[in-house]
Short mmCIF file of C-alpha atoms in Angstrom, two decimals:
data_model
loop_
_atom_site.label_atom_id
_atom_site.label_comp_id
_atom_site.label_asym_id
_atom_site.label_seq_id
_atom_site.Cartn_x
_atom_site.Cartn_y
_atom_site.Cartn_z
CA UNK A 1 15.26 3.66 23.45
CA UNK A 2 14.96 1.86 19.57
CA UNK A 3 18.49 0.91 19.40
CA UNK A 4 18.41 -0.48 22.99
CA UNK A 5 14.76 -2.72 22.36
CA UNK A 6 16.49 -3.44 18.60
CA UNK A 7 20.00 -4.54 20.40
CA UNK A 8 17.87 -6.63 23.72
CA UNK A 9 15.96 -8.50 19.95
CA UNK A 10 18.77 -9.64 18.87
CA UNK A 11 20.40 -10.67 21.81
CA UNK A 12 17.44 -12.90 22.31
CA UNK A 13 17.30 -14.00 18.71
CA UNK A 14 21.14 -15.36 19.01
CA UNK A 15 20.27 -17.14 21.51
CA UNK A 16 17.48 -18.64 20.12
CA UNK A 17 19.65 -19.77 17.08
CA UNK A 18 20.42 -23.23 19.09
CA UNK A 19 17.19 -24.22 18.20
CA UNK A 20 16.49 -25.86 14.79
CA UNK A 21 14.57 -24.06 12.36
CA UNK A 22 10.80 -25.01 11.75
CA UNK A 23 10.39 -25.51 8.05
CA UNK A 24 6.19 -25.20 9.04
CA UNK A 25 6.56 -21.36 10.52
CA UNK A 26 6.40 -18.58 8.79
CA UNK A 27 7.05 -15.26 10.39
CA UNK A 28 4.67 -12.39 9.27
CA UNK A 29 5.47 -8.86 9.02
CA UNK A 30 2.01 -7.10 8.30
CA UNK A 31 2.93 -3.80 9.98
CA UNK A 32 1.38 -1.94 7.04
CA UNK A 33 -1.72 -3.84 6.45
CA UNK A 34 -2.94 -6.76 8.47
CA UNK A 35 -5.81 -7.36 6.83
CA UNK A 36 -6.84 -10.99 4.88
CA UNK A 37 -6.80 -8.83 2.00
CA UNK A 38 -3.12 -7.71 2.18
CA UNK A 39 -0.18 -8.72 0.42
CA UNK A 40 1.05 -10.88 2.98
CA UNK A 41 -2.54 -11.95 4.04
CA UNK A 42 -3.50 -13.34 0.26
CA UNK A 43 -0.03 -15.06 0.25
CA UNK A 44 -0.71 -16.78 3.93
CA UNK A 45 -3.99 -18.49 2.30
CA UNK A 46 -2.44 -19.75 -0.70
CA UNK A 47 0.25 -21.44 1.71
CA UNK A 48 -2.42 -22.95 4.05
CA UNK A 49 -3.99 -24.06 1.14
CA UNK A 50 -0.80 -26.04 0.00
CA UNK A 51 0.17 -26.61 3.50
CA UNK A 52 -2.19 -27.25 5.82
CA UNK A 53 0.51 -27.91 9.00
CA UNK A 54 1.70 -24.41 7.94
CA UNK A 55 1.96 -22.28 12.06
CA UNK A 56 2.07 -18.55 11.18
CA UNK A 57 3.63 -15.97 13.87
CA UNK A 58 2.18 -12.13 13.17
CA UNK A 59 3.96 -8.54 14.06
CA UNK A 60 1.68 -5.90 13.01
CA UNK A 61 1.13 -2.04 14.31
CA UNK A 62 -0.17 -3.50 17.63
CA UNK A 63 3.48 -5.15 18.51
CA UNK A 64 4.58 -1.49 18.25
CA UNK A 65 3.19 -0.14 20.97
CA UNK A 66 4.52 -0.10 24.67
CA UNK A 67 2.31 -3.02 25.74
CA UNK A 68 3.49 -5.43 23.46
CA UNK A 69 6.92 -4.73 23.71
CA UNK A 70 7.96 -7.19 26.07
CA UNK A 71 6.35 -9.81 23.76
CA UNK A 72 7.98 -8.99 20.62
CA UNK A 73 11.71 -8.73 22.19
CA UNK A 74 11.23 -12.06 24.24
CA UNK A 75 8.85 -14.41 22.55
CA UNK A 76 8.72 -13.40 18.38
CA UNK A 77 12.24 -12.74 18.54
CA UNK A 78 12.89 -16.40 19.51
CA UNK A 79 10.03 -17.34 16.49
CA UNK A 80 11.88 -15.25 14.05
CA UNK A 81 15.23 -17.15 14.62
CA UNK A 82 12.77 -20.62 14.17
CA UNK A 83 11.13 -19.48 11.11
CA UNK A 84 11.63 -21.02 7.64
CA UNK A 85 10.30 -17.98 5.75
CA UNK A 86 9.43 -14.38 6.71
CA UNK A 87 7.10 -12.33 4.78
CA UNK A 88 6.92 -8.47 5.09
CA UNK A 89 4.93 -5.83 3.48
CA UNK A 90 7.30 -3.37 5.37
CA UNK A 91 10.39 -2.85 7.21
CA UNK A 92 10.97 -4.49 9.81
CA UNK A 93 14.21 -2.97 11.54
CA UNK A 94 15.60 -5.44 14.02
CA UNK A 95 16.62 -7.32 10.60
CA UNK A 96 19.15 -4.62 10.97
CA UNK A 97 20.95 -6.37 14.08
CA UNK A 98 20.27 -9.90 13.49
CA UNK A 99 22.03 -12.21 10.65
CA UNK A 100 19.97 -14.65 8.20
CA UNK A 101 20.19 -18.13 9.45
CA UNK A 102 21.18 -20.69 6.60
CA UNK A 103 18.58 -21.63 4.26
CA UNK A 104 15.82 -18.93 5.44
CA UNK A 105 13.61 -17.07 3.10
CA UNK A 106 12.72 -13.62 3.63
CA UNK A 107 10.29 -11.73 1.53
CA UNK A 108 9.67 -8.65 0.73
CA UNK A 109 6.21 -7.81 -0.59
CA UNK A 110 6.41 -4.12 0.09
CA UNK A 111 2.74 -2.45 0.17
CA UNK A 112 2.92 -0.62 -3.05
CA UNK A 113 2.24 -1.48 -6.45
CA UNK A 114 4.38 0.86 -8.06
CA UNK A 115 5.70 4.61 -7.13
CA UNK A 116 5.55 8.14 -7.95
CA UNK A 117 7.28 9.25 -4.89
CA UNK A 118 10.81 8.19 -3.94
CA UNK A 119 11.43 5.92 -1.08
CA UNK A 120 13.90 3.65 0.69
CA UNK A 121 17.69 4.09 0.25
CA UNK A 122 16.37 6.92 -1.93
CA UNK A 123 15.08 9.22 0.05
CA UNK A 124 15.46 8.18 3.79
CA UNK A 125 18.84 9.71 5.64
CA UNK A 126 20.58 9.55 9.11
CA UNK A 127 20.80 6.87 11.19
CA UNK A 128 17.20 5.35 9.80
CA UNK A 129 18.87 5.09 6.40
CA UNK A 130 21.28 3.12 7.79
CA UNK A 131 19.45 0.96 9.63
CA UNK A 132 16.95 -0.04 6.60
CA UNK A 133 20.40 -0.63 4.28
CA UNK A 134 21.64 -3.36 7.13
CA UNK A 135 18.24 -4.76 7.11
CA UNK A 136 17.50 -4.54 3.67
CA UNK A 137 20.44 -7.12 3.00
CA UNK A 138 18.87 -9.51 4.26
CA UNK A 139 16.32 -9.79 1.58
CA UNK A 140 16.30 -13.12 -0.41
CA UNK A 141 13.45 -12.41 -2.33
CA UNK A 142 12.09 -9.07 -3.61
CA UNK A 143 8.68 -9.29 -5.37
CA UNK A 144 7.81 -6.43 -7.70
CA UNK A 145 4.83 -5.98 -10.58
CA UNK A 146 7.21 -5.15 -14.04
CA UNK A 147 10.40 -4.62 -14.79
CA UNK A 148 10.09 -1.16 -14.93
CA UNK A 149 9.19 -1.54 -11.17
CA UNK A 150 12.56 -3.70 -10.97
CA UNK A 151 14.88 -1.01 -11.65
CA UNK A 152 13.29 1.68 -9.70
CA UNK A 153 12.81 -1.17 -6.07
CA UNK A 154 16.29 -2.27 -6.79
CA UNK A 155 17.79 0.77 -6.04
CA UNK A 156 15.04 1.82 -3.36
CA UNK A 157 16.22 -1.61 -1.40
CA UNK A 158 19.78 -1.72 -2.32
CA UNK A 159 19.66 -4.97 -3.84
CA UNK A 160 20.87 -7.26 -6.83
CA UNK A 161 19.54 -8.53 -9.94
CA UNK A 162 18.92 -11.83 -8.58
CA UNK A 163 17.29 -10.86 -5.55
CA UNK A 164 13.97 -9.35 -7.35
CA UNK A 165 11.82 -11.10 -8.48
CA UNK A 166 9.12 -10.13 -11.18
CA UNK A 167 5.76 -12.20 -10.30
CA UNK A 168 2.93 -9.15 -10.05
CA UNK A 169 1.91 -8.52 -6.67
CA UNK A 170 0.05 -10.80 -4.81
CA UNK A 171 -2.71 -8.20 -3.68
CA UNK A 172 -3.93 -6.40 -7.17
CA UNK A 173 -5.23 -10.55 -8.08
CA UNK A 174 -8.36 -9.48 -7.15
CA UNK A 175 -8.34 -6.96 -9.56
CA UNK A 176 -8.43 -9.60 -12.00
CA UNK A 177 -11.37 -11.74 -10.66
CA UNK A 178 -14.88 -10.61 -11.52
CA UNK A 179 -15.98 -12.62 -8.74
CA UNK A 180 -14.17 -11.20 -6.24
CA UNK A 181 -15.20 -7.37 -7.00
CA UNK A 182 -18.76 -8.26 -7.39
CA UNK A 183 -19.31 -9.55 -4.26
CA UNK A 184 -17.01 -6.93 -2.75
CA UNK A 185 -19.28 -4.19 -4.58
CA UNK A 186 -22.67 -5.80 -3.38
CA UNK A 187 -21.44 -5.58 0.47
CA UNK A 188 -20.78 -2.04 0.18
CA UNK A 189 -23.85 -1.20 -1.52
CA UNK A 190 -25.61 -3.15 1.34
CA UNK A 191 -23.96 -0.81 3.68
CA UNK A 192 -24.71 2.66 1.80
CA UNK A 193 -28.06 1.83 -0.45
CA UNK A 194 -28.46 5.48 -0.87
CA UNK A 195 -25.66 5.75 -3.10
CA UNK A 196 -26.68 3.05 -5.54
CA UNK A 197 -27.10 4.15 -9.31
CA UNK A 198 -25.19 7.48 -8.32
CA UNK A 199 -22.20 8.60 -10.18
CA UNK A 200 -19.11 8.19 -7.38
CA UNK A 201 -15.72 9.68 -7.32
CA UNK A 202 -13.47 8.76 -4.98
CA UNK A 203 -11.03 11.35 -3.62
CA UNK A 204 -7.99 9.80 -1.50
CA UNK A 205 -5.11 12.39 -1.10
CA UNK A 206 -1.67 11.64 -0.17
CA UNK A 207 -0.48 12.45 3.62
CA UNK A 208 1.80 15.62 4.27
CA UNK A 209 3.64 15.43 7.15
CA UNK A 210 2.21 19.18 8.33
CA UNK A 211 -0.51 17.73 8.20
CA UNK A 212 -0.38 16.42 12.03
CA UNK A 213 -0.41 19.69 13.41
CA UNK A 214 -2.86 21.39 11.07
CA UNK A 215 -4.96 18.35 9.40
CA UNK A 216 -7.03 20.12 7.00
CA UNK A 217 -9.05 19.18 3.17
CA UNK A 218 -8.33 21.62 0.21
CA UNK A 219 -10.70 20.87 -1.71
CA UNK A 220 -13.36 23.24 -1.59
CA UNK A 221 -16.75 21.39 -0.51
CA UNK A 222 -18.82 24.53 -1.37
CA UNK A 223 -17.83 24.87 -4.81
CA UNK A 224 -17.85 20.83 -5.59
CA UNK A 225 -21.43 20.42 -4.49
CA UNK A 226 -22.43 23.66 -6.01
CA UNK A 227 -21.47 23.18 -9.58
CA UNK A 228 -21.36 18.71 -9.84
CA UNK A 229 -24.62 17.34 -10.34
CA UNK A 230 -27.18 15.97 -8.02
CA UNK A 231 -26.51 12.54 -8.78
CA UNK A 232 -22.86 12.67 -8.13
CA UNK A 233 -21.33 11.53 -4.86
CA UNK A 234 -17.82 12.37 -3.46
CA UNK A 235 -15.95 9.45 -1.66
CA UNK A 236 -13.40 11.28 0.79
CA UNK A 237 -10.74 8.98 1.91
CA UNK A 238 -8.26 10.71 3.79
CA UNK A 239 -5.52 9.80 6.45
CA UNK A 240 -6.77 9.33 9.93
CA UNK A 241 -4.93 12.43 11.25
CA UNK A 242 -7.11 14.52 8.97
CA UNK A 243 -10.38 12.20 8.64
CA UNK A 244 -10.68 12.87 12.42
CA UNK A 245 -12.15 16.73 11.44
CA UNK A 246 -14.55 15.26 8.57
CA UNK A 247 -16.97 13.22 10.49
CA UNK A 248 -20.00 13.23 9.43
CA UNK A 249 -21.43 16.65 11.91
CA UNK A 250 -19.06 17.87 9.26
CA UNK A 251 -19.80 17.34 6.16
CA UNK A 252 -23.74 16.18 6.74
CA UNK A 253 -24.53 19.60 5.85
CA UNK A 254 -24.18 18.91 2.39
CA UNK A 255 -26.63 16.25 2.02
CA UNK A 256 -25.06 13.30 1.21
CA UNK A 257 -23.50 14.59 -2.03
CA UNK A 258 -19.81 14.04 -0.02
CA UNK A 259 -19.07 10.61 2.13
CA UNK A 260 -16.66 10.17 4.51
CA UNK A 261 -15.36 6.77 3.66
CA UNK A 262 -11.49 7.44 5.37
CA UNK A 263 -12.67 4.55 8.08
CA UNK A 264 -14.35 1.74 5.35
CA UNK A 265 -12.28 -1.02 5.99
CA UNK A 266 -11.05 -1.83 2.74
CA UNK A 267 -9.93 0.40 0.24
CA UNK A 268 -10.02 -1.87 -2.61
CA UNK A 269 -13.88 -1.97 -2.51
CA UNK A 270 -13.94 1.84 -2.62
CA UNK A 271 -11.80 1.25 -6.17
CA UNK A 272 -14.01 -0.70 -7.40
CA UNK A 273 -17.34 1.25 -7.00
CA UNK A 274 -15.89 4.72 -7.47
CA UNK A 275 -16.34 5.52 -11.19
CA UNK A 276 -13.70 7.82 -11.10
CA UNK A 277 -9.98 8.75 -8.84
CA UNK A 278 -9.47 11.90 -7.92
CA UNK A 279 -5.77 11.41 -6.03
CA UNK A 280 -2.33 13.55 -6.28
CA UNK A 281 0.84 11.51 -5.47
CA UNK A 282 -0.28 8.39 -4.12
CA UNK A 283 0.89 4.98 -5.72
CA UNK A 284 -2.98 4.03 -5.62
CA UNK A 285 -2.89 4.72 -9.53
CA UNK A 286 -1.16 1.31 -10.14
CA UNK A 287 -4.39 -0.40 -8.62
CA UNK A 288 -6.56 1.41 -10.23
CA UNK A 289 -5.61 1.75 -13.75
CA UNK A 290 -6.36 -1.91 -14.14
CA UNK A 291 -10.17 -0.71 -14.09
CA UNK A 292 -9.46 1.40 -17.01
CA UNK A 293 -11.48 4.75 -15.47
CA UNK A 294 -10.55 8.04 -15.32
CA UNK A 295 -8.52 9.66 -12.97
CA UNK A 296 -7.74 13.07 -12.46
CA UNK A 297 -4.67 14.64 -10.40
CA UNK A 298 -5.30 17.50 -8.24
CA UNK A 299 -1.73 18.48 -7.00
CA UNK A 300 -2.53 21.47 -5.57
CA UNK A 301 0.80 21.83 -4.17
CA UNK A 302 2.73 20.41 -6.43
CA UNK A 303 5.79 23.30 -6.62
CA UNK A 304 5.97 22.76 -2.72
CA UNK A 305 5.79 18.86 -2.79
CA UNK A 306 8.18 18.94 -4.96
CA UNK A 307 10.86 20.95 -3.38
CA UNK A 308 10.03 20.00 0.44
CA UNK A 309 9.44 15.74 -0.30
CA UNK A 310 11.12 13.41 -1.27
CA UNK A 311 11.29 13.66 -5.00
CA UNK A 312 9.89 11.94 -8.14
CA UNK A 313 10.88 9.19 -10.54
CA UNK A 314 9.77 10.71 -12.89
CA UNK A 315 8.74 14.30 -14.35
CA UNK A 316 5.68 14.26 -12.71
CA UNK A 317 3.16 16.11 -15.07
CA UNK A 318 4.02 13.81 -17.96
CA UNK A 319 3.99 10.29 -16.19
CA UNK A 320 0.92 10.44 -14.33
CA UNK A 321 -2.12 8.53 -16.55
CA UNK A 322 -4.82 11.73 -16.27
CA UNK A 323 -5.17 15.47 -16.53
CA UNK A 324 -3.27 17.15 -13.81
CA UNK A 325 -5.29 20.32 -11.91
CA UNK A 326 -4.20 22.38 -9.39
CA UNK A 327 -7.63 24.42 -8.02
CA UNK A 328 -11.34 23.14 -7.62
CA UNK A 329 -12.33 24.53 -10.80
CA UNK A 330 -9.42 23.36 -12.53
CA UNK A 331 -10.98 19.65 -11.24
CA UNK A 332 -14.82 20.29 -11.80
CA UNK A 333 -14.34 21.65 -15.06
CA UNK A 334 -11.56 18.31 -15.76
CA UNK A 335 -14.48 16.16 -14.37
CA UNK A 336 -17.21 17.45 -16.66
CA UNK A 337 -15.10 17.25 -19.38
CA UNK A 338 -14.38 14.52 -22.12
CA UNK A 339 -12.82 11.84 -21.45
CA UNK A 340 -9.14 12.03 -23.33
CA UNK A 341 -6.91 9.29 -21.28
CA UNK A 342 -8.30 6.25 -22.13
CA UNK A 343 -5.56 4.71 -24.37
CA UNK A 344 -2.73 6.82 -21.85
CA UNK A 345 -3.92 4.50 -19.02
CA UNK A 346 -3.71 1.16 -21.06
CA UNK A 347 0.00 2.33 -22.09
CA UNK A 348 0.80 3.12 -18.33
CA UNK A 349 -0.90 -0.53 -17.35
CA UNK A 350 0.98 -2.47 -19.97
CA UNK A 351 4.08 -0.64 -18.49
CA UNK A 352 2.98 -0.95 -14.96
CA UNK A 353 2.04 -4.78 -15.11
CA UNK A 354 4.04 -7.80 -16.51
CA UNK A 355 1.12 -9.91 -15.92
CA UNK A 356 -2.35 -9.50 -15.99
CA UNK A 357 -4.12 -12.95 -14.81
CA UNK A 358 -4.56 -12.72 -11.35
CA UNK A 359 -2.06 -15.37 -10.74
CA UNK A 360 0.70 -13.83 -8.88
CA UNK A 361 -0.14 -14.80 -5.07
CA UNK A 362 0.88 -18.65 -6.90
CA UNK A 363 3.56 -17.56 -8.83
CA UNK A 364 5.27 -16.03 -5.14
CA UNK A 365 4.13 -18.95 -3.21
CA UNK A 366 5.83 -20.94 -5.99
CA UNK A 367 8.95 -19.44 -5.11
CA UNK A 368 9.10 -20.83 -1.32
CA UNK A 369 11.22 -24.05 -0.68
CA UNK A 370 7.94 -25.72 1.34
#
């Protein structure tokens, strides 16, 4: 049914091809975040500011379903062949069947920071790998943070030297603006009062594909609010698939010492209040170092992540900026303890980051032929 809707895409994008390409459109892949926030989002109002006769067309999760089908094969098919410049913070696999008109920019922001985990050409297979390698030639222009980051995304997306392109990423610039994380601080504290002058720790877990069928926490509740103090607060941000069997008939039975945040609508704000990360194999860490707090690593799995996923980068207990724990305990007792990462997390920022001004939504807009 994919290769068929991919195939009936591009049949309708070669046919669009007669028609002259408008240097004003942009076409927007934000199928991983569509937010104003995003990578592609902050990059779409630094263009509108520059170009105010700028017409943006969007794909997102919504042109995946059924419904919209018929839309995205027959209508942004025909915008995608009239489109200066395309921006993505994801694949977008009908790239795969279609060739780059003269003269067109496409742009890949990707959604992550930096990695832990193995991805692209390294670790998908089968006819998906192949797919992503035919569409991943197409990229003009692939933005990463360092060049540390440049090596690993090169191979990842299969591309050359001249194709990536070392500006930061256009989403951690609020990172950099005190501005910006005040106010976004002061709107969540409107929302949960109660938690104001509380010690908060966010815990956001990476997603195992198991769990669909059996979503489930493993971090014991009981013992957390037991043994942490009355004015700490957990943050639990999970995936949807497991956030679903956390709501708040839940977990209200511990008295607001553990939030369900997994539906907040942006995650950044969550970084910025939480005084400490509590995470496992998630590339979050390259957001959050910037705040210079601790963050500890409960990878309570880690021998079967290892051997089932996709892999590491690097050895995994010596690259990650915090203690590593693998039971409850193992966390409280990390928690309550001192302190001991502080100059390991400026190393892994310096190495993380090429530039720290929150310029780099200007320095990729800088890059477009507008």
């Amino acid at each position: 049914m994919k290769s068929i809707a991919y195939i009936a895409f591009a049949i309708v994008y070669y046919l669009a091809c007669i028609l002259p390409v408008n240097r004003n459109r942009f076409f927007c892949v934000m199928t991983h975040d569509s937010s104003e926030d995003s990578g592609v989002g902050v990059v779409i109002k630094e263009i509108k500011s520059r170009n105010p006769s700028a017409v943006f067309i969007y794909v997102t999760k919504e042109d995946r379903k059924i419904s919209s089908l018929v839309k995205l094969i027959f209508v942004k098919s025909v915008m995608l062949a009239t489109s200066r410049v395309v921006l993505m913070d994801n694949e977008f696999l009908p790239l795969a069947y279609v060739k780059r008109r003269k003269n067109v920019q496409i742009v890949q922001l990707w959604h992550g920071t930096g990695t832990i985990k193995k991805f692209g050409h390294d670790a998908n297979e089968g006819s998906i790998l192949k797919r992503v390698i035919r569409a991943d030639k197409k990229i003009t222009h692939l933005i990463v943070n360092s060049d540390y980051t440049k090596e690993l995304y090169k191979g990842a997306f299969g591309v050359t030297d001249d194709v990536v392109c070392v500006t930061g990423i256009p989403r951690t610039d609020m990172f950099f603006s005190e501005e910006v994380k005040e106010t976004a601080i002061s709107s969540f504290y409107n929302e949960y009062p109660e938690l104001k002058g509380r010690k908060l720790i966010l815990y956001a877990p990476t997603f195992r594909d198991n769990e669909v069928k059996n979503p489930r926490c493993m971090l014991d509740f009981d013992k957390w609010v037991e043994k942490m103090g009355e004015d700490v607060v957990l943050l639990i941000r999970l995936h949807p698939h497991v956030a679903a069997f956390y709501k708040e008939d839940t977990i209200s039975c511990y008295n607001g010492k553990i939030v369900n945040v997994s539906e907040y609508n942006d995650v950044n704000t969550l970084l910025f209040v939480s005084d400490a990360l509590v995470t496992d194999y998630s590339s979050i860490i390259f957001e959050y170092v910037v705040l210079d707090r601790p963050m500890y690593f409960y990878a309570y799995d880690f021998d079967s992540f290892a051997d089932s996923g996709r892999g590491f980068y690097e050895e995994y207990t010596e690259y990650v900026p915090g203690e590593v724990v693998y039971t409850t305990e193992e966390l409280i007792a990390a928690i309550q303890g001192e302190d001991r990462y502080s100059s390991v997390r400026k190393e892994f920022a310096n190495h993380a980051y090429r530039y720290m001004d929150g310029c780099s939504t200007k320095r990729v807009v800088d890059l477009l032929d507008m």
